[in-house]
Amino acid sequence: MLIGVPKEIKNHEYRVGLTPASVQELINRGHQVIVETNAGAGIDFSNEEYVAAGAEIIETAAEVFERAEMIVKVKEPQPQECEMLREGQLLYTYLHLAPDPKQTELLVKSGATCVAYETVTDERGGLPLLAPMSEVAGRMSIQAGAHHLEKAEGGRGVLLGGVPGVAPAKVLVIGGGVVGDNAAAMAVGMGADVTILDRSLPRLRQLDADYEGRAKCVYSTGNAIEEYALEADLVIGAVLIPGAAAPKLLTRDIISRMKKGAVVVDVAIDQGGCFETSKATTHQEPTYVVDDVVHYCVANMPGGVARTSTMALNNATLPYALALAENPKQALLSDKHLLNGLNVHKGMVTYKAVADVLGYDY
Ligand code: NAD
């Protein structure tokens, strides 16, 4: 199959659909890969590396879209990209169609077959192509929090791990899923005093066994959130209620009584945020202050570490890319979890939740 990788065109998006290593894997299986010039340049994957892996470099996105049978991207296609898709072509990328009627309409009109990373499932009911970005955001939340605890960043001037003779900072992680677990692992590694709150007992049991006492694992109630937040230097918001907006667990009242210069990182901001005072921010201006508490609410945290994120995403997307390139129909029909990724096919919305929300026949 001829696979095409256009350069991402969303503002400040430096990730790329395929790394040179992934290109090499596809070529080893007998496929051809065309890559738009400088598609990976922003994260130091040069044209030369793609050529060394066996790809052909193409000058324009238009030619990539015209020639390729399968397009591999990261972000949802922008209107000018949707216009270039056609029937019989396969699109493999994040789509997030439910809140995006315009994109859905354009993809339906294109007639292309569109597989969305975010709805591919796994045996355990997880979302394997979303998990790598949660791992990145979770780990990054502690790095961001530690940085903003510094005096010059508006924080209270506290070092996460303390030093011999000075107690470490207190870190509260609300939500112990993929983001929360990765945040806690970093905070524990830096020597902080860590508490994880979750309202799933099986999850708390698992975390308790994994951390062997290096993090306190506590059932999440309003009282527990208040008690631990008031003594915290850093709070990470990492809850998810699938399909729903994040609950506002940290109220303005609690925030107004937190330590002056404490930092709150709301990773759940992409679901509306789990702190009452949260509003989405960008990498250019990541923080703002409410009641002397520094808020970090960047909605696309993985974009800040685009090289790591691209490689993490490729580790998860490549096996499906290989299967799709081999035989798209067979790949989809023989794997119900990959089939869950199929959102649009030949002018039909094929993902029930999207069809229901946007009023398409299913
Ligand atoms: P997950 O499903 O793995 O974990 C969520 C956890 O929250 C679960 O363990 C659940 O039991 C727990 N939870 C639910 N209600 C709770 C409550 N009231 N108190 C305590 N815990 C509660 O989800 P995840 O992959 O860890 O993602 C967490 C959030 O981070 C999601 O909103 C996701 O979209 C977001 N996210 C944001 C970025 C970003 O760049 N900002 C990147 C990746 C993920």
PDB file of C-alpha atoms in Angstrom, residues 91-272:
ATOM      1  CA  LEU A  91      -7.523   8.141   7.150  1.00  0.00           C
ATOM      2  CA  TYR A  92      -5.898   7.045  10.433  1.00  0.00           C
ATOM      3  CA  THR A  93      -5.587   9.803  13.088  1.00  0.00           C
ATOM      4  CA  TYR A  94      -7.233  11.430  16.149  1.00  0.00           C
ATOM      5  CA  LEU A  95     -10.663  12.764  15.077  1.00  0.00           C
ATOM      6  CA  HIS A  96     -12.741  13.713  18.193  1.00  0.00           C
ATOM      7  CA  LEU A  97     -15.875  14.040  16.046  1.00  0.00           C
ATOM      8  CA  ALA A  98     -18.607  14.293  18.714  1.00  0.00           C
ATOM      9  CA  PRO A  99     -18.069  18.010  19.434  1.00  0.00           C
ATOM     10  CA  ASP A 100     -17.162  18.786  15.780  1.00  0.00           C
ATOM     11  CA  PRO A 101     -20.154  18.724  13.383  1.00  0.00           C
ATOM     12  CA  LYS A 102     -18.278  20.631  10.677  1.00  0.00           C
ATOM     13  CA  GLN A 103     -15.433  18.112  10.436  1.00  0.00           C
ATOM     14  CA  THR A 104     -17.902  15.213  10.569  1.00  0.00           C
ATOM     15  CA  GLU A 105     -19.857  16.688   7.673  1.00  0.00           C
ATOM     16  CA  LEU A 106     -16.690  17.126   5.601  1.00  0.00           C
ATOM     17  CA  LEU A 107     -15.482  13.577   6.312  1.00  0.00           C
ATOM     18  CA  VAL A 108     -18.912  12.148   5.427  1.00  0.00           C
ATOM     19  CA  LYS A 109     -18.852  14.159   2.197  1.00  0.00           C
ATOM     20  CA  SER A 110     -15.346  12.934   1.317  1.00  0.00           C
ATOM     21  CA  GLY A 111     -16.454   9.281   1.177  1.00  0.00           C
ATOM     22  CA  ALA A 112     -13.165   8.290   2.868  1.00  0.00           C
ATOM     23  CA  THR A 113     -12.811   5.554   5.505  1.00  0.00           C
ATOM     24  CA  CYS A 114     -11.795   7.245   8.773  1.00  0.00           C
ATOM     25  CA  VAL A 115     -10.364   5.369  11.761  1.00  0.00           C
ATOM     26  CA  ALA A 116     -10.107   7.488  14.938  1.00  0.00           C
ATOM     27  CA  TYR A 117      -7.313   6.728  17.406  1.00  0.00           C
ATOM     28  CA  GLU A 118      -9.415   7.783  20.389  1.00  0.00           C
ATOM     29  CA  THR A 119     -12.160   5.174  19.992  1.00  0.00           C
ATOM     30  CA  VAL A 120      -9.980   2.090  19.383  1.00  0.00           C
ATOM     31  CA  THR A 121     -10.429  -0.159  22.451  1.00  0.00           C
ATOM     32  CA  ASP A 122      -8.538  -3.032  24.078  1.00  0.00           C
ATOM     33  CA  GLU A 123      -9.400  -6.281  25.881  1.00  0.00           C
ATOM     34  CA  ARG A 124      -9.561  -4.566  29.276  1.00  0.00           C
ATOM     35  CA  GLY A 125     -11.957  -1.863  28.149  1.00  0.00           C
ATOM     36  CA  GLY A 126      -9.133   0.685  27.916  1.00  0.00           C
ATOM     37  CA  LEU A 127      -8.323   3.112  25.116  1.00  0.00           C
ATOM     38  CA  PRO A 128      -4.838   2.028  23.999  1.00  0.00           C
ATOM     39  CA  LEU A 129      -4.265   4.918  21.577  1.00  0.00           C
ATOM     40  CA  LEU A 130      -5.220   7.547  24.177  1.00  0.00           C
ATOM     41  CA  ALA A 131      -3.221   5.992  27.033  1.00  0.00           C
ATOM     42  CA  PRO A 132       0.220   7.114  25.772  1.00  0.00           C
ATOM     43  CA  MET A 133      -0.887  10.766  25.849  1.00  0.00           C
ATOM     44  CA  SER A 134      -2.231  10.302  29.391  1.00  0.00           C
ATOM     45  CA  GLU A 135       1.117   8.814  30.394  1.00  0.00           C
ATOM     46  CA  VAL A 136       2.898  11.840  28.940  1.00  0.00           C
ATOM     47  CA  ALA A 137       0.504  14.366  30.543  1.00  0.00           C
ATOM     48  CA  GLY A 138       0.668  12.616  33.923  1.00  0.00           C
ATOM     49  CA  ARG A 139       4.456  12.627  34.011  1.00  0.00           C
ATOM     50  CA  MET A 140       4.620  16.166  32.702  1.00  0.00           C
ATOM     51  CA  SER A 141       2.161  17.453  35.326  1.00  0.00           C
ATOM     52  CA  ILE A 142       4.751  16.950  38.093  1.00  0.00           C
ATOM     53  CA  GLN A 143       7.525  18.540  36.006  1.00  0.00           C
ATOM     54  CA  ALA A 144       5.239  21.550  35.353  1.00  0.00           C
ATOM     55  CA  GLY A 145       4.087  21.678  38.978  1.00  0.00           C
ATOM     56  CA  ALA A 146       7.637  21.499  40.359  1.00  0.00           C
ATOM     57  CA  HIS A 147       8.724  24.311  38.025  1.00  0.00           C
ATOM     58  CA  HIS A 148       5.835  26.597  38.970  1.00  0.00           C
ATOM     59  CA  LEU A 149       6.442  26.021  42.684  1.00  0.00           C
ATOM     60  CA  GLU A 150       9.606  28.067  42.193  1.00  0.00           C
ATOM     61  CA  LYS A 151       9.448  31.628  43.536  1.00  0.00           C
ATOM     62  CA  ALA A 152      10.143  33.287  40.165  1.00  0.00           C
ATOM     63  CA  GLU A 153       7.168  31.416  38.667  1.00  0.00           C
ATOM     64  CA  GLY A 154       4.780  32.670  41.364  1.00  0.00           C
ATOM     65  CA  GLY A 155       5.020  29.522  43.503  1.00  0.00           C
ATOM     66  CA  ARG A 156       5.696  29.241  47.211  1.00  0.00           C
ATOM     67  CA  GLY A 157       9.397  28.491  46.757  1.00  0.00           C
ATOM     68  CA  VAL A 158       9.311  24.836  47.700  1.00  0.00           C
ATOM     69  CA  LEU A 159      11.477  21.993  46.368  1.00  0.00           C
ATOM     70  CA  LEU A 160       9.405  18.844  45.768  1.00  0.00           C
ATOM     71  CA  GLY A 161      11.861  16.435  47.339  1.00  0.00           C
ATOM     72  CA  GLY A 162      13.061  18.744  50.146  1.00  0.00           C
ATOM     73  CA  VAL A 163      16.653  18.114  51.240  1.00  0.00           C
ATOM     74  CA  PRO A 164      18.129  16.222  54.196  1.00  0.00           C
ATOM     75  CA  GLY A 165      16.835  18.160  57.199  1.00  0.00           C
ATOM     76  CA  VAL A 166      13.879  19.764  55.348  1.00  0.00           C
ATOM     77  CA  ALA A 167      10.607  17.912  54.785  1.00  0.00           C
ATOM     78  CA  PRO A 168       9.526  17.240  51.181  1.00  0.00           C
ATOM     79  CA  ALA A 169       6.586  19.005  49.539  1.00  0.00           C
ATOM     80  CA  LYS A 170       3.112  17.506  49.805  1.00  0.00           C
ATOM     81  CA  VAL A 171       1.573  16.415  46.498  1.00  0.00           C
ATOM     82  CA  LEU A 172      -2.100  15.482  46.158  1.00  0.00           C
ATOM     83  CA  VAL A 173      -3.154  13.533  43.045  1.00  0.00           C
ATOM     84  CA  ILE A 174      -6.949  13.427  42.554  1.00  0.00           C
ATOM     85  CA  GLY A 175      -7.791  10.466  40.289  1.00  0.00           C
ATOM     86  CA  GLY A 176      -5.520   7.420  40.179  1.00  0.00           C
ATOM     87  CA  GLY A 177      -5.988   6.311  36.537  1.00  0.00           C
ATOM     88  CA  VAL A 178      -3.341   6.510  33.822  1.00  0.00           C
ATOM     89  CA  VAL A 179      -2.615  10.233  34.346  1.00  0.00           C
ATOM     90  CA  GLY A 180      -2.725   9.979  38.147  1.00  0.00           C
ATOM     91  CA  ASP A 181      -0.545   6.884  38.354  1.00  0.00           C
ATOM     92  CA  ASN A 182       2.111   8.451  36.111  1.00  0.00           C
ATOM     93  CA  ALA A 183       1.981  11.711  38.075  1.00  0.00           C
ATOM     94  CA  ALA A 184       2.331   9.855  41.365  1.00  0.00           C
ATOM     95  CA  ALA A 185       5.244   7.798  40.038  1.00  0.00           C
ATOM     96  CA  MET A 186       7.151  10.987  39.130  1.00  0.00           C
ATOM     97  CA  ALA A 187       6.331  12.712  42.418  1.00  0.00           C
ATOM     98  CA  VAL A 188       7.399   9.657  44.431  1.00  0.00           C
ATOM     99  CA  GLY A 189      10.558   9.456  42.334  1.00  0.00           C
ATOM    100  CA  MET A 190      11.371  13.083  43.191  1.00  0.00           C
ATOM    101  CA  GLY A 191      10.969  12.308  46.873  1.00  0.00           C
ATOM    102  CA  ALA A 192       7.701  14.177  47.499  1.00  0.00           C
ATOM    103  CA  ASP A 193       5.112  13.224  50.131  1.00  0.00           C
ATOM    104  CA  VAL A 194       2.364  11.840  47.853  1.00  0.00           C
ATOM    105  CA  THR A 195      -1.330  11.105  48.385  1.00  0.00           C
ATOM    106  CA  ILE A 196      -3.541   9.615  45.652  1.00  0.00           C
ATOM    107  CA  LEU A 197      -7.332   9.896  45.907  1.00  0.00           C
ATOM    108  CA  ASP A 198      -9.647   7.695  43.819  1.00  0.00           C
ATOM    109  CA  ARG A 199     -13.178   6.509  44.274  1.00  0.00           C
ATOM    110  CA  SER A 200     -12.604   3.072  42.743  1.00  0.00           C
ATOM    111  CA  LEU A 201     -11.625   0.582  45.459  1.00  0.00           C
ATOM    112  CA  PRO A 202     -10.106  -1.939  43.015  1.00  0.00           C
ATOM    113  CA  ARG A 203      -7.964   0.891  41.632  1.00  0.00           C
ATOM    114  CA  LEU A 204      -6.881   1.972  45.141  1.00  0.00           C
ATOM    115  CA  ARG A 205      -5.972  -1.638  45.987  1.00  0.00           C
ATOM    116  CA  GLN A 206      -3.831  -1.886  42.843  1.00  0.00           C
ATOM    117  CA  LEU A 207      -2.086   1.440  43.516  1.00  0.00           C
ATOM    118  CA  ASP A 208      -1.520   0.544  47.161  1.00  0.00           C
ATOM    119  CA  ALA A 209       0.135  -2.725  46.141  1.00  0.00           C
ATOM    120  CA  ASP A 210       2.259  -1.020  43.468  1.00  0.00           C
ATOM    121  CA  TYR A 211       3.519   1.840  45.651  1.00  0.00           C
ATOM    122  CA  GLU A 212       4.232  -0.346  48.704  1.00  0.00           C
ATOM    123  CA  GLY A 213       3.664   2.515  51.130  1.00  0.00           C
ATOM    124  CA  ARG A 214       5.567   5.157  49.123  1.00  0.00           C
ATOM    125  CA  ALA A 215       2.235   6.887  48.347  1.00  0.00           C
ATOM    126  CA  LYS A 216      -0.878   7.066  50.525  1.00  0.00           C
ATOM    127  CA  CYS A 217      -3.912   5.698  48.641  1.00  0.00           C
ATOM    128  CA  VAL A 218      -7.118   7.199  50.052  1.00  0.00           C
ATOM    129  CA  TYR A 219     -10.804   6.936  49.108  1.00  0.00           C
ATOM    130  CA  SER A 220     -11.995  10.139  47.417  1.00  0.00           C
ATOM    131  CA  THR A 221     -14.709  11.975  49.361  1.00  0.00           C
ATOM    132  CA  GLY A 222     -15.406  15.698  49.608  1.00  0.00           C
ATOM    133  CA  ASN A 223     -13.871  15.655  53.102  1.00  0.00           C
ATOM    134  CA  ALA A 224     -10.710  13.872  51.964  1.00  0.00           C
ATOM    135  CA  ILE A 225     -10.244  16.290  49.050  1.00  0.00           C
ATOM    136  CA  GLU A 226     -10.578  19.277  51.392  1.00  0.00           C
ATOM    137  CA  GLU A 227      -8.304  17.820  54.081  1.00  0.00           C
ATOM    138  CA  TYR A 228      -5.437  16.914  51.731  1.00  0.00           C
ATOM    139  CA  ALA A 229      -5.798  19.963  49.455  1.00  0.00           C
ATOM    140  CA  LEU A 230      -5.474  22.396  52.375  1.00  0.00           C
ATOM    141  CA  GLU A 231      -2.098  20.965  53.339  1.00  0.00           C
ATOM    142  CA  ALA A 232      -0.849  20.385  49.755  1.00  0.00           C
ATOM    143  CA  ASP A 233       1.882  22.336  47.958  1.00  0.00           C
ATOM    144  CA  LEU A 234       0.887  20.818  44.608  1.00  0.00           C
ATOM    145  CA  VAL A 235      -2.475  19.349  43.518  1.00  0.00           C
ATOM    146  CA  ILE A 236      -2.870  17.360  40.279  1.00  0.00           C
ATOM    147  CA  GLY A 237      -6.417  17.014  38.849  1.00  0.00           C
ATOM    148  CA  ALA A 238      -6.564  13.682  36.976  1.00  0.00           C
ATOM    149  CA  VAL A 239     -10.143  12.406  37.180  1.00  0.00           C
ATOM    150  CA  LEU A 240     -12.204  11.092  34.303  1.00  0.00           C
ATOM    151  CA  ILE A 241     -15.830  10.071  34.172  1.00  0.00           C
ATOM    152  CA  PRO A 242     -16.079   8.529  30.688  1.00  0.00           C
ATOM    153  CA  GLY A 243     -18.394  10.440  28.392  1.00  0.00           C
ATOM    154  CA  ALA A 244     -19.091  13.203  30.926  1.00  0.00           C
ATOM    155  CA  ALA A 245     -17.672  16.581  31.843  1.00  0.00           C
ATOM    156  CA  ALA A 246     -15.182  16.432  34.720  1.00  0.00           C
ATOM    157  CA  PRO A 247     -16.777  16.970  38.173  1.00  0.00           C
ATOM    158  CA  LYS A 248     -15.666  20.174  39.978  1.00  0.00           C
ATOM    159  CA  LEU A 249     -13.966  18.478  42.910  1.00  0.00           C
ATOM    160  CA  LEU A 250     -11.825  21.354  44.168  1.00  0.00           C
ATOM    161  CA  THR A 251     -14.174  24.246  44.902  1.00  0.00           C
ATOM    162  CA  ARG A 252     -13.314  27.934  44.869  1.00  0.00           C
ATOM    163  CA  ASP A 253     -13.881  27.917  48.629  1.00  0.00           C
ATOM    164  CA  ILE A 254     -11.197  25.251  49.161  1.00  0.00           C
ATOM    165  CA  ILE A 255      -8.820  26.960  46.732  1.00  0.00           C
ATOM    166  CA  SER A 256      -9.215  30.276  48.590  1.00  0.00           C
ATOM    167  CA  ARG A 257      -8.089  28.528  51.799  1.00  0.00           C
ATOM    168  CA  MET A 258      -5.092  26.676  50.270  1.00  0.00           C
ATOM    169  CA  LYS A 259      -1.497  27.655  51.038  1.00  0.00           C
ATOM    170  CA  LYS A 260      -0.368  30.910  49.402  1.00  0.00           C
ATOM    171  CA  GLY A 261       1.767  30.047  46.355  1.00  0.00           C
ATOM    172  CA  ALA A 262       0.507  26.467  46.100  1.00  0.00           C
ATOM    173  CA  VAL A 263       0.226  25.135  42.532  1.00  0.00           C
ATOM    174  CA  VAL A 264      -2.732  23.274  40.981  1.00  0.00           C
ATOM    175  CA  VAL A 265      -2.340  21.431  37.665  1.00  0.00           C
ATOM    176  CA  ASP A 266      -5.682  20.512  36.083  1.00  0.00           C
ATOM    177  CA  VAL A 267      -4.884  17.778  33.569  1.00  0.00           C
ATOM    178  CA  ALA A 268      -8.611  17.060  33.187  1.00  0.00           C
ATOM    179  CA  ILE A 269      -9.061  20.504  31.616  1.00  0.00           C
ATOM    180  CA  ASP A 270      -9.742  18.856  28.249  1.00  0.00           C
ATOM    181  CA  GLN A 271     -12.969  17.543  29.828  1.00  0.00           C
ATOM    182  CA  GLY A 272     -13.821  20.945  31.303  1.00  0.00           C
TER     183      GLY A 272
END
